[in-house]
């Protein structure tokens, strides 16, 4: 039984890892062409959350931006919850539902969950 659980954990980690790699490189269709999730993040998120996802920027400190590398955030936030925060906004973070497509929001959610914790 322990072997089955360990194997399941390893497989889950591999899928999450592959998903993260795909999110960082997969293009997302936009009105002006294709943009990677990394480009969307750089455009819309890095000012507060930083290029490394730690939220250790002047604006991030001012607004209390989430640290996407913290064990606590990582373990308590699903991709769907991250997408909801991007879509609807959260505390000082604005809503992006009128600026980004559903596919772009989902790709950003997967991307922020791919930061190392």
Short mmCIF file of N, CA and C in Angstrom, two decimals:
data_model
loop_
_atom_site.label_atom_id
_atom_site.label_comp_id
_atom_site.label_asym_id
_atom_site.label_seq_id
_atom_site.Cartn_x
_atom_site.Cartn_y
_atom_site.Cartn_z
N UNK A 1 0.82 -1.20 0.00
CA UNK A 1 0.00 0.00 0.00
C UNK A 1 0.86 1.26 0.00
N UNK A 2 1.94 1.25 0.82
CA UNK A 2 2.83 2.40 0.87
C UNK A 2 3.49 2.63 -0.48
N UNK A 3 3.83 1.55 -1.19
CA UNK A 3 4.45 1.67 -2.50
C UNK A 3 3.49 2.32 -3.49
N UNK A 4 2.23 1.94 -3.44
CA UNK A 4 1.22 2.52 -4.33
C UNK A 4 1.06 4.02 -4.05
N UNK A 5 1.02 4.40 -2.77
CA UNK A 5 0.90 5.81 -2.41
C UNK A 5 2.13 6.59 -2.83
N UNK A 6 3.31 6.01 -2.64
CA UNK A 6 4.55 6.69 -3.04
C UNK A 6 4.59 6.86 -4.55
N UNK A 7 4.21 5.83 -5.28
CA UNK A 7 4.19 5.91 -6.74
C UNK A 7 3.18 6.96 -7.19
N UNK A 8 2.04 7.04 -6.54
CA UNK A 8 1.04 8.04 -6.87
C UNK A 8 1.58 9.44 -6.64
N UNK A 9 2.29 9.63 -5.54
CA UNK A 9 2.87 10.95 -5.24
C UNK A 9 3.90 11.33 -6.28
N UNK A 10 4.74 10.39 -6.68
CA UNK A 10 5.75 10.67 -7.70
C UNK A 10 5.09 11.02 -9.02
N UNK A 11 4.08 10.27 -9.42
CA UNK A 11 3.38 10.55 -10.67
C UNK A 11 2.70 11.92 -10.63
N UNK A 12 2.09 12.26 -9.51
CA UNK A 12 1.44 13.56 -9.37
C UNK A 12 2.47 14.67 -9.49
N UNK A 13 3.62 14.52 -8.87
CA UNK A 13 4.68 15.53 -8.95
C UNK A 13 5.18 15.68 -10.38
N UNK A 14 5.28 14.56 -11.10
CA UNK A 14 5.73 14.63 -12.49
C UNK A 14 4.72 15.39 -13.35
N UNK A 15 3.44 15.10 -13.17
CA UNK A 15 2.40 15.78 -13.95
C UNK A 15 2.43 17.28 -13.66
N UNK A 16 2.54 17.65 -12.38
CA UNK A 16 2.59 19.06 -12.02
C UNK A 16 3.82 19.71 -12.65
N UNK A 17 4.95 19.04 -12.61
CA UNK A 17 6.17 19.56 -13.22
C UNK A 17 6.02 19.75 -14.71
N UNK A 18 5.46 18.76 -15.39
CA UNK A 18 5.26 18.87 -16.83
C UNK A 18 4.28 19.98 -17.16
N UNK A 19 3.24 20.12 -16.36
CA UNK A 19 2.27 21.18 -16.57
C UNK A 19 2.94 22.54 -16.43
N UNK A 20 3.80 22.68 -15.43
CA UNK A 20 4.51 23.94 -15.22
C UNK A 20 5.41 24.28 -16.39
N UNK A 21 6.13 23.28 -16.91
CA UNK A 21 7.00 23.51 -18.06
C UNK A 21 6.17 23.92 -19.26
N UNK A 22 5.06 23.24 -19.48
CA UNK A 22 4.20 23.58 -20.61
C UNK A 22 3.63 24.98 -20.47
N UNK A 23 3.27 25.37 -19.26
CA UNK A 23 2.70 26.70 -19.03
C UNK A 23 3.72 27.78 -19.32
N UNK A 24 4.98 27.52 -19.06
CA UNK A 24 6.01 28.52 -19.27
C UNK A 24 6.33 28.70 -20.75
N UNK A 25 6.05 27.69 -21.57
CA UNK A 25 6.44 27.76 -22.97
C UNK A 25 5.29 27.75 -23.95
N UNK A 26 4.09 27.36 -23.52
CA UNK A 26 2.96 27.25 -24.44
C UNK A 26 2.44 28.62 -24.83
N UNK A 27 2.30 28.87 -26.14
CA UNK A 27 1.74 30.15 -26.54
C UNK A 27 0.25 30.22 -26.26
N UNK A 28 -0.22 31.41 -25.97
CA UNK A 28 -1.62 31.66 -25.71
C UNK A 28 -2.11 32.62 -26.78
N UNK A 29 -3.19 32.27 -27.45
CA UNK A 29 -3.71 33.13 -28.51
C UNK A 29 -4.23 34.44 -27.92
N UNK A 30 -3.88 35.53 -28.54
CA UNK A 30 -4.36 36.85 -28.13
C UNK A 30 -4.88 37.57 -29.37
N UNK A 31 -5.46 38.72 -29.16
CA UNK A 31 -5.98 39.50 -30.28
C UNK A 31 -4.84 39.95 -31.20
N UNK A 32 -3.64 40.08 -30.65
CA UNK A 32 -2.52 40.57 -31.44
C UNK A 32 -1.54 39.47 -31.81
N UNK A 33 -1.92 38.23 -31.66
CA UNK A 33 -1.03 37.14 -31.98
C UNK A 33 -0.93 36.18 -30.82
N UNK A 34 0.23 35.55 -30.69
CA UNK A 34 0.43 34.58 -29.61
C UNK A 34 1.43 35.12 -28.61
N UNK A 35 1.14 34.89 -27.34
CA UNK A 35 2.01 35.28 -26.24
C UNK A 35 2.17 34.09 -25.33
N UNK A 36 3.36 33.89 -24.80
CA UNK A 36 3.54 32.82 -23.83
C UNK A 36 3.00 33.27 -22.48
N UNK A 37 2.76 32.31 -21.62
CA UNK A 37 2.33 32.64 -20.26
C UNK A 37 3.40 33.50 -19.58
N UNK A 38 4.67 33.23 -19.87
CA UNK A 38 5.75 34.03 -19.29
C UNK A 38 5.67 35.48 -19.74
N UNK A 39 5.32 35.71 -20.99
CA UNK A 39 5.18 37.08 -21.50
C UNK A 39 3.98 37.77 -20.85
N UNK A 40 2.89 37.05 -20.69
CA UNK A 40 1.72 37.61 -20.01
C UNK A 40 2.07 37.97 -18.57
N UNK A 41 2.79 37.08 -17.90
CA UNK A 41 3.20 37.33 -16.52
C UNK A 41 4.08 38.58 -16.45
N UNK A 42 5.06 38.67 -17.35
CA UNK A 42 5.96 39.83 -17.36
C UNK A 42 5.18 41.12 -17.58
N UNK A 43 4.16 41.08 -18.40
CA UNK A 43 3.37 42.26 -18.72
C UNK A 43 2.42 42.65 -17.60
N UNK A 44 1.75 41.67 -17.01
CA UNK A 44 0.65 41.96 -16.09
C UNK A 44 0.94 41.69 -14.61
N UNK A 45 1.95 40.90 -14.29
CA UNK A 45 2.11 40.44 -12.91
C UNK A 45 3.44 40.78 -12.26
N UNK A 46 4.50 40.83 -13.05
CA UNK A 46 5.85 40.95 -12.49
C UNK A 46 6.07 42.25 -11.73
N UNK A 47 5.37 43.31 -12.08
CA UNK A 47 5.57 44.58 -11.37
C UNK A 47 5.33 44.42 -9.87
N UNK A 48 4.34 43.64 -9.51
CA UNK A 48 4.04 43.41 -8.09
C UNK A 48 4.68 42.12 -7.57
N UNK A 49 4.53 41.04 -8.33
CA UNK A 49 4.97 39.73 -7.84
C UNK A 49 6.44 39.44 -8.13
N UNK A 50 7.08 40.26 -8.96
CA UNK A 50 8.48 40.07 -9.30
C UNK A 50 8.68 39.00 -10.34
N UNK A 51 9.82 39.07 -11.02
CA UNK A 51 10.13 38.06 -12.03
C UNK A 51 10.26 36.67 -11.44
N UNK A 52 10.63 36.60 -10.17
CA UNK A 52 10.82 35.32 -9.49
C UNK A 52 9.57 34.85 -8.75
N UNK A 53 8.49 35.65 -8.77
CA UNK A 53 7.23 35.27 -8.12
C UNK A 53 7.20 35.47 -6.62
N UNK A 54 8.22 36.08 -6.05
CA UNK A 54 8.30 36.22 -4.59
C UNK A 54 7.57 37.43 -4.04
N UNK A 55 7.13 38.34 -4.90
CA UNK A 55 6.40 39.52 -4.44
C UNK A 55 7.30 40.51 -3.72
N UNK A 56 8.59 40.40 -3.94
CA UNK A 56 9.56 41.23 -3.24
C UNK A 56 9.95 42.46 -4.06
N UNK A 57 8.94 43.14 -4.59
CA UNK A 57 9.17 44.38 -5.34
C UNK A 57 8.61 45.53 -4.50
N UNK A 58 8.96 46.76 -4.88
CA UNK A 58 8.43 47.91 -4.14
C UNK A 58 6.91 47.90 -4.16
N UNK A 59 6.33 47.69 -5.34
CA UNK A 59 4.87 47.66 -5.46
C UNK A 59 4.29 46.44 -4.74
N UNK A 60 4.99 45.32 -4.81
CA UNK A 60 4.54 44.11 -4.14
C UNK A 60 4.51 44.27 -2.63
N UNK A 61 5.53 44.91 -2.10
CA UNK A 61 5.57 45.16 -0.65
C UNK A 61 4.46 46.13 -0.24
N UNK A 62 4.23 47.12 -1.08
CA UNK A 62 3.18 48.12 -0.80
C UNK A 62 1.79 47.48 -0.78
N UNK A 63 1.56 46.56 -1.68
CA UNK A 63 0.22 45.97 -1.82
C UNK A 63 0.05 44.62 -1.14
N UNK A 64 1.14 44.07 -0.62
CA UNK A 64 1.05 42.75 0.01
C UNK A 64 0.89 41.64 -1.00
N UNK A 65 1.59 41.75 -2.13
CA UNK A 65 1.49 40.75 -3.20
C UNK A 65 1.90 39.37 -2.69
N UNK A 66 1.21 38.37 -3.16
CA UNK A 66 1.49 36.99 -2.78
C UNK A 66 2.87 36.55 -3.25
N UNK A 67 3.49 35.70 -2.44
CA UNK A 67 4.75 35.05 -2.79
C UNK A 67 4.39 33.68 -3.35
N UNK A 68 4.54 33.53 -4.66
CA UNK A 68 4.17 32.28 -5.32
C UNK A 68 5.15 31.15 -5.03
N UNK A 69 6.23 31.44 -4.33
CA UNK A 69 7.20 30.40 -4.00
C UNK A 69 7.05 29.89 -2.57
N UNK A 70 6.17 30.51 -1.80
CA UNK A 70 6.04 30.09 -0.40
C UNK A 70 5.30 28.76 -0.32
N UNK A 71 5.77 27.92 0.59
CA UNK A 71 5.11 26.62 0.79
C UNK A 71 3.65 26.79 1.17
N UNK A 72 3.38 27.80 2.00
CA UNK A 72 2.01 28.01 2.46
C UNK A 72 1.08 28.34 1.29
N UNK A 73 1.46 29.32 0.46
CA UNK A 73 0.62 29.67 -0.69
C UNK A 73 0.49 28.49 -1.61
N UNK A 74 1.60 27.84 -1.88
CA UNK A 74 1.62 26.76 -2.85
C UNK A 74 0.72 25.61 -2.42
N UNK A 75 0.75 25.28 -1.14
CA UNK A 75 -0.05 24.14 -0.66
C UNK A 75 -1.52 24.49 -0.48
N UNK A 76 -1.84 25.75 -0.30
CA UNK A 76 -3.22 26.14 -0.02
C UNK A 76 -3.97 26.70 -1.22
N UNK A 77 -3.29 26.90 -2.33
CA UNK A 77 -3.92 27.53 -3.48
C UNK A 77 -3.88 26.61 -4.69
N UNK A 78 -5.04 26.27 -5.21
CA UNK A 78 -5.12 25.43 -6.41
C UNK A 78 -5.00 26.31 -7.65
N UNK A 79 -4.82 25.69 -8.79
CA UNK A 79 -4.78 26.42 -10.05
C UNK A 79 -6.10 27.16 -10.26
N UNK A 80 -7.21 26.49 -9.94
CA UNK A 80 -8.52 27.13 -10.11
C UNK A 80 -8.69 28.34 -9.20
N UNK A 81 -8.18 28.26 -7.97
CA UNK A 81 -8.25 29.40 -7.06
C UNK A 81 -7.36 30.55 -7.54
N UNK A 82 -6.19 30.21 -8.07
CA UNK A 82 -5.31 31.24 -8.63
C UNK A 82 -6.00 31.91 -9.81
N UNK A 83 -6.64 31.12 -10.67
CA UNK A 83 -7.35 31.68 -11.83
C UNK A 83 -8.48 32.60 -11.37
N UNK A 84 -9.19 32.21 -10.33
CA UNK A 84 -10.28 33.05 -9.82
C UNK A 84 -9.75 34.38 -9.29
N UNK A 85 -8.59 34.36 -8.63
CA UNK A 85 -7.99 35.59 -8.13
C UNK A 85 -7.56 36.50 -9.28
N UNK A 86 -7.02 35.91 -10.33
CA UNK A 86 -6.61 36.69 -11.50
C UNK A 86 -7.85 37.27 -12.17
N UNK A 87 -8.84 36.45 -12.35
CA UNK A 87 -10.07 36.86 -13.03
C UNK A 87 -10.82 37.94 -12.24
N UNK A 88 -11.03 37.70 -10.95
CA UNK A 88 -11.90 38.55 -10.14
C UNK A 88 -11.16 39.59 -9.30
N UNK A 89 -9.85 39.45 -9.18
CA UNK A 89 -9.07 40.32 -8.31
C UNK A 89 -9.08 39.75 -6.90
N UNK A 90 -8.13 40.23 -6.10
CA UNK A 90 -8.04 39.75 -4.72
C UNK A 90 -7.37 40.83 -3.90
N UNK A 91 -8.04 41.32 -2.88
CA UNK A 91 -7.55 42.40 -2.02
C UNK A 91 -7.11 43.58 -2.90
N UNK A 92 -5.83 43.94 -2.89
CA UNK A 92 -5.36 45.07 -3.70
C UNK A 92 -5.12 44.73 -5.16
N UNK A 93 -5.20 43.45 -5.51
CA UNK A 93 -4.96 43.04 -6.89
C UNK A 93 -6.21 43.30 -7.74
N UNK A 94 -6.02 43.95 -8.89
CA UNK A 94 -7.19 44.24 -9.74
C UNK A 94 -7.69 42.99 -10.46
N UNK A 95 -8.90 43.08 -10.95
CA UNK A 95 -9.50 42.03 -11.77
C UNK A 95 -8.94 42.13 -13.19
N UNK A 96 -8.70 40.99 -13.80
CA UNK A 96 -8.21 40.97 -15.18
C UNK A 96 -9.23 40.38 -16.15
N UNK A 97 -10.48 40.20 -15.70
CA UNK A 97 -11.47 39.56 -16.57
C UNK A 97 -11.83 40.39 -17.80
N UNK A 98 -11.60 41.67 -17.76
CA UNK A 98 -11.89 42.50 -18.93
C UNK A 98 -10.64 42.79 -19.77
N UNK A 99 -9.48 42.37 -19.26
CA UNK A 99 -8.21 42.62 -19.95
C UNK A 99 -7.64 41.37 -20.60
N UNK A 100 -7.98 40.21 -20.04
CA UNK A 100 -7.43 38.94 -20.53
C UNK A 100 -8.55 37.97 -20.85
N UNK A 101 -8.27 37.07 -21.77
CA UNK A 101 -9.24 36.03 -22.11
C UNK A 101 -9.21 34.95 -21.02
N UNK A 102 -10.22 34.10 -21.05
CA UNK A 102 -10.27 32.99 -20.09
C UNK A 102 -9.04 32.08 -20.26
N UNK A 103 -8.62 31.86 -21.50
CA UNK A 103 -7.44 31.02 -21.76
C UNK A 103 -6.17 31.68 -21.21
N UNK A 104 -6.05 32.98 -21.35
CA UNK A 104 -4.89 33.69 -20.82
C UNK A 104 -4.87 33.62 -19.29
N UNK A 105 -6.02 33.81 -18.68
CA UNK A 105 -6.11 33.74 -17.21
C UNK A 105 -5.73 32.35 -16.73
N UNK A 106 -6.23 31.33 -17.40
CA UNK A 106 -5.89 29.95 -17.01
C UNK A 106 -4.40 29.69 -17.19
N UNK A 107 -3.81 30.18 -18.28
CA UNK A 107 -2.38 29.95 -18.49
C UNK A 107 -1.55 30.67 -17.43
N UNK A 108 -1.98 31.85 -17.02
CA UNK A 108 -1.28 32.55 -15.95
C UNK A 108 -1.39 31.81 -14.62
N UNK A 109 -2.56 31.25 -14.36
CA UNK A 109 -2.76 30.49 -13.12
C UNK A 109 -1.83 29.28 -13.07
N UNK A 110 -1.74 28.56 -14.17
CA UNK A 110 -0.83 27.42 -14.24
C UNK A 110 0.61 27.90 -14.11
N UNK A 111 0.93 29.02 -14.75
CA UNK A 111 2.29 29.56 -14.69
C UNK A 111 2.69 29.92 -13.26
N UNK A 112 1.84 30.61 -12.53
CA UNK A 112 2.23 31.00 -11.15
C UNK A 112 2.34 29.77 -10.25
N UNK A 113 1.59 28.72 -10.56
CA UNK A 113 1.72 27.48 -9.77
C UNK A 113 2.98 26.71 -10.16
N UNK A 114 3.67 27.14 -11.19
CA UNK A 114 4.90 26.44 -11.60
C UNK A 114 6.14 27.03 -10.95
N UNK A 115 6.02 28.15 -10.21
CA UNK A 115 7.18 28.68 -9.52
C UNK A 115 7.64 27.69 -8.47
N UNK A 116 8.94 27.54 -8.33
CA UNK A 116 9.48 26.61 -7.34
C UNK A 116 9.14 27.05 -5.94
N UNK A 117 8.79 26.11 -5.13
CA UNK A 117 8.47 26.41 -3.73
C UNK A 117 9.40 25.65 -2.81
#
